[in-house]
PDB file of C-alpha atoms in Angstrom:
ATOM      1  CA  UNK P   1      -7.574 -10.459  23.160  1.00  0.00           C
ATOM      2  CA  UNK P   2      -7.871 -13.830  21.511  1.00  0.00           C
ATOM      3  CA  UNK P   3      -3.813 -14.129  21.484  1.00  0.00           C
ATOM      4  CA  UNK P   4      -3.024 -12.708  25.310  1.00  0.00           C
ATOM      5  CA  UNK P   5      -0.035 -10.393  23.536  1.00  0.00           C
ATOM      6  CA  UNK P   6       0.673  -7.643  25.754  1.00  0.00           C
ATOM      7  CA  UNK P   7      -0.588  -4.493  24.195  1.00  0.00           C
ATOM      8  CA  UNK P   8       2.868  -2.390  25.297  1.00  0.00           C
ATOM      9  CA  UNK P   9       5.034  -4.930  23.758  1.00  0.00           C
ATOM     10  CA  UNK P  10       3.603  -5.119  20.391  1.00  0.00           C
ATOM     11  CA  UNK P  11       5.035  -2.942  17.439  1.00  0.00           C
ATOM     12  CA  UNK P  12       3.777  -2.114  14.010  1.00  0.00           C
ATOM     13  CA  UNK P  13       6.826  -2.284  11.218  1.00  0.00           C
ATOM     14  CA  UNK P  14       5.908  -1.453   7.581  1.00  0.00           C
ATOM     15  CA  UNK P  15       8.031  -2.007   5.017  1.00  0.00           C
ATOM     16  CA  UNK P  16       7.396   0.634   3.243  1.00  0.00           C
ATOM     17  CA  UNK P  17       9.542   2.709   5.849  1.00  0.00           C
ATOM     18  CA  UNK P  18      12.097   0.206   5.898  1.00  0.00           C
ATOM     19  CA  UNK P  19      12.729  -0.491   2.758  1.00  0.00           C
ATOM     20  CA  UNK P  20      13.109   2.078  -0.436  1.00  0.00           C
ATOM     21  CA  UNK P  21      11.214  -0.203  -3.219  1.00  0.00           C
ATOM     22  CA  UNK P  22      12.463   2.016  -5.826  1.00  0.00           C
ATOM     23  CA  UNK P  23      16.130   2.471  -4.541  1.00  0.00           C
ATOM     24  CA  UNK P  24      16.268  -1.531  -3.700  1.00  0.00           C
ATOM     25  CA  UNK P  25      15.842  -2.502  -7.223  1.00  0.00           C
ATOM     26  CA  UNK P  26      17.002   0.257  -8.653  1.00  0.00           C
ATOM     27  CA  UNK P  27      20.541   0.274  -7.372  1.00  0.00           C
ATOM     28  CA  UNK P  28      21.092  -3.769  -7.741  1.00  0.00           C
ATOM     29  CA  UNK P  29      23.114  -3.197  -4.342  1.00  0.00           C
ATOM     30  CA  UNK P  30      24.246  -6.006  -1.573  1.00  0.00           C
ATOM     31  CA  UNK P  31      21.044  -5.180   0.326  1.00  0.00           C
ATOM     32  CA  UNK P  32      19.333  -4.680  -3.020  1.00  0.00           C
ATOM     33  CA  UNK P  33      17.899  -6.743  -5.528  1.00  0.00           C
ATOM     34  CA  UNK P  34      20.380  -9.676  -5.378  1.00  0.00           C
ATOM     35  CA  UNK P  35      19.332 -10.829  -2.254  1.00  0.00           C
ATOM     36  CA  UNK P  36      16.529  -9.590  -1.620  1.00  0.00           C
ATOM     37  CA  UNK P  37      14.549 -12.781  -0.325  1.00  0.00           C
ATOM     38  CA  UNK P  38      17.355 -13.276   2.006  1.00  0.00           C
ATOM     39  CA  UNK P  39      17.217  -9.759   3.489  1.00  0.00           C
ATOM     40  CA  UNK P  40      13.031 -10.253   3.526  1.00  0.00           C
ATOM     41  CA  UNK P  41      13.423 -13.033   5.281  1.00  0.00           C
ATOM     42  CA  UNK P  42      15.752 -12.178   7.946  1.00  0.00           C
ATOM     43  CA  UNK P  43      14.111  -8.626   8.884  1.00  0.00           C
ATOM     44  CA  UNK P  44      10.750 -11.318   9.281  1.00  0.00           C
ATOM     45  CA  UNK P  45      12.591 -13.984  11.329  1.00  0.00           C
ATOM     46  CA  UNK P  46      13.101 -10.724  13.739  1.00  0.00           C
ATOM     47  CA  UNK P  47       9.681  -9.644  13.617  1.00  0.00           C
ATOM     48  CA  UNK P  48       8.153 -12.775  14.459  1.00  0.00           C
ATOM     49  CA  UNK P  49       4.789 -12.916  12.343  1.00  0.00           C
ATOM     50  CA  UNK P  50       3.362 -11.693   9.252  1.00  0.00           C
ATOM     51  CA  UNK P  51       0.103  -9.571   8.884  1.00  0.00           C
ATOM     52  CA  UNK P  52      -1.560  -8.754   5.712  1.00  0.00           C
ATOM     53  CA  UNK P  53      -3.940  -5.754   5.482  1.00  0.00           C
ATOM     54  CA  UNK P  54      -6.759  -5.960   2.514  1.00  0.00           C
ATOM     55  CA  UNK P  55      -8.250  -2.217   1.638  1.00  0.00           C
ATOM     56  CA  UNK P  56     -11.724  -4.736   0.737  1.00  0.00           C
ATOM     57  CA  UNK P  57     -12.517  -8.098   0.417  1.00  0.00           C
ATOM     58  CA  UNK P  58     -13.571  -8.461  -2.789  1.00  0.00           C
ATOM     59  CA  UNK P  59     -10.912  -6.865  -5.196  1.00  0.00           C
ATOM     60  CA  UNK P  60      -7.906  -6.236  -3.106  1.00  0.00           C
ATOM     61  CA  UNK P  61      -4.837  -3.935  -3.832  1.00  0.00           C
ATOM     62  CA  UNK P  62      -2.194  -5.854  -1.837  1.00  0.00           C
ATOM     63  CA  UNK P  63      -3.080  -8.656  -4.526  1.00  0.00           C
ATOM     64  CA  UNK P  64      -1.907  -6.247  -7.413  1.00  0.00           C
ATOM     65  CA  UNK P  65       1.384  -5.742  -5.977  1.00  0.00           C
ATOM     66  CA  UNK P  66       4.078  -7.778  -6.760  1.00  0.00           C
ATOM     67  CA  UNK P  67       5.902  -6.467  -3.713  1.00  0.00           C
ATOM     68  CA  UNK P  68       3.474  -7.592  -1.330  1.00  0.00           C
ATOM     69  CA  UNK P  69       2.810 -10.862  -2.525  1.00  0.00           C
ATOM     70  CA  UNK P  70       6.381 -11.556  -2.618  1.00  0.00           C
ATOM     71  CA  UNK P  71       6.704 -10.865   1.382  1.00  0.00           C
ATOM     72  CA  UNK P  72       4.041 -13.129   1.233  1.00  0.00           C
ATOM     73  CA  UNK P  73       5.625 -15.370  -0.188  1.00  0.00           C
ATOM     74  CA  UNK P  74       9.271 -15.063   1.967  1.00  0.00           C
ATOM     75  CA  UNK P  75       6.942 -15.585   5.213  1.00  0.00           C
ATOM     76  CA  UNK P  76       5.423 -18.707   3.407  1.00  0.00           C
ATOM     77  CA  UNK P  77       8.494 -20.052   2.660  1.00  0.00           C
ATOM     78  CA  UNK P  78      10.238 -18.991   5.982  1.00  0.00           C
ATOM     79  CA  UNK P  79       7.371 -21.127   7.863  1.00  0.00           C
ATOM     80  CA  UNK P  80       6.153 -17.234   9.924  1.00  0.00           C
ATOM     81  CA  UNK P  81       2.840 -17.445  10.861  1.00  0.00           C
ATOM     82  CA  UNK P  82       0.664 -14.808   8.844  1.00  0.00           C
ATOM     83  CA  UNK P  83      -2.983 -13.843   9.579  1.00  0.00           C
ATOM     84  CA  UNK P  84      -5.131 -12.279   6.494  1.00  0.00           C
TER      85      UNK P  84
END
């Protein structure tokens, strides 16, 4: 390994088990829509580091989603490192 992480101490998290898209904006709650770049951003700051899956090179879902590209965007803006 290029980054010497220790295989048994690294974790997957995907938002999509985390976080109810639907419900989020849907519901307008505290941990909903209103602040939702500050809840992004602080479940990042505990993960450490960003990683962004393409399905193919060329045309790529994730860049159709508005949802991805705005946790793109929070990990920009919150200075995480992110590999493509």
């Amino acid at each position: 390994s290029d980054n010497a992480l220790d295989p048994t101490l690294a974790f997957l998290w995907i938002c999509f088990f985390c976080n109810n898209q639907v419900r989020i904006l849907q519901e307008r709650s505290r941990e909903g829509s209103d602040n939702l770049e500050d809840t992004f951003r602080d479940r990042l700051r505990m993960i450490g580091r960003v990683l962004v899956l393409f399905d193919e090179w060329s045309k790529p879902k994730y860049l159709t989603r508005v949802w991805c590209i705005f946790e793109t965007y929070v990990a920009f803006r919150t200075g995480l490192p992110y590999k493509l």
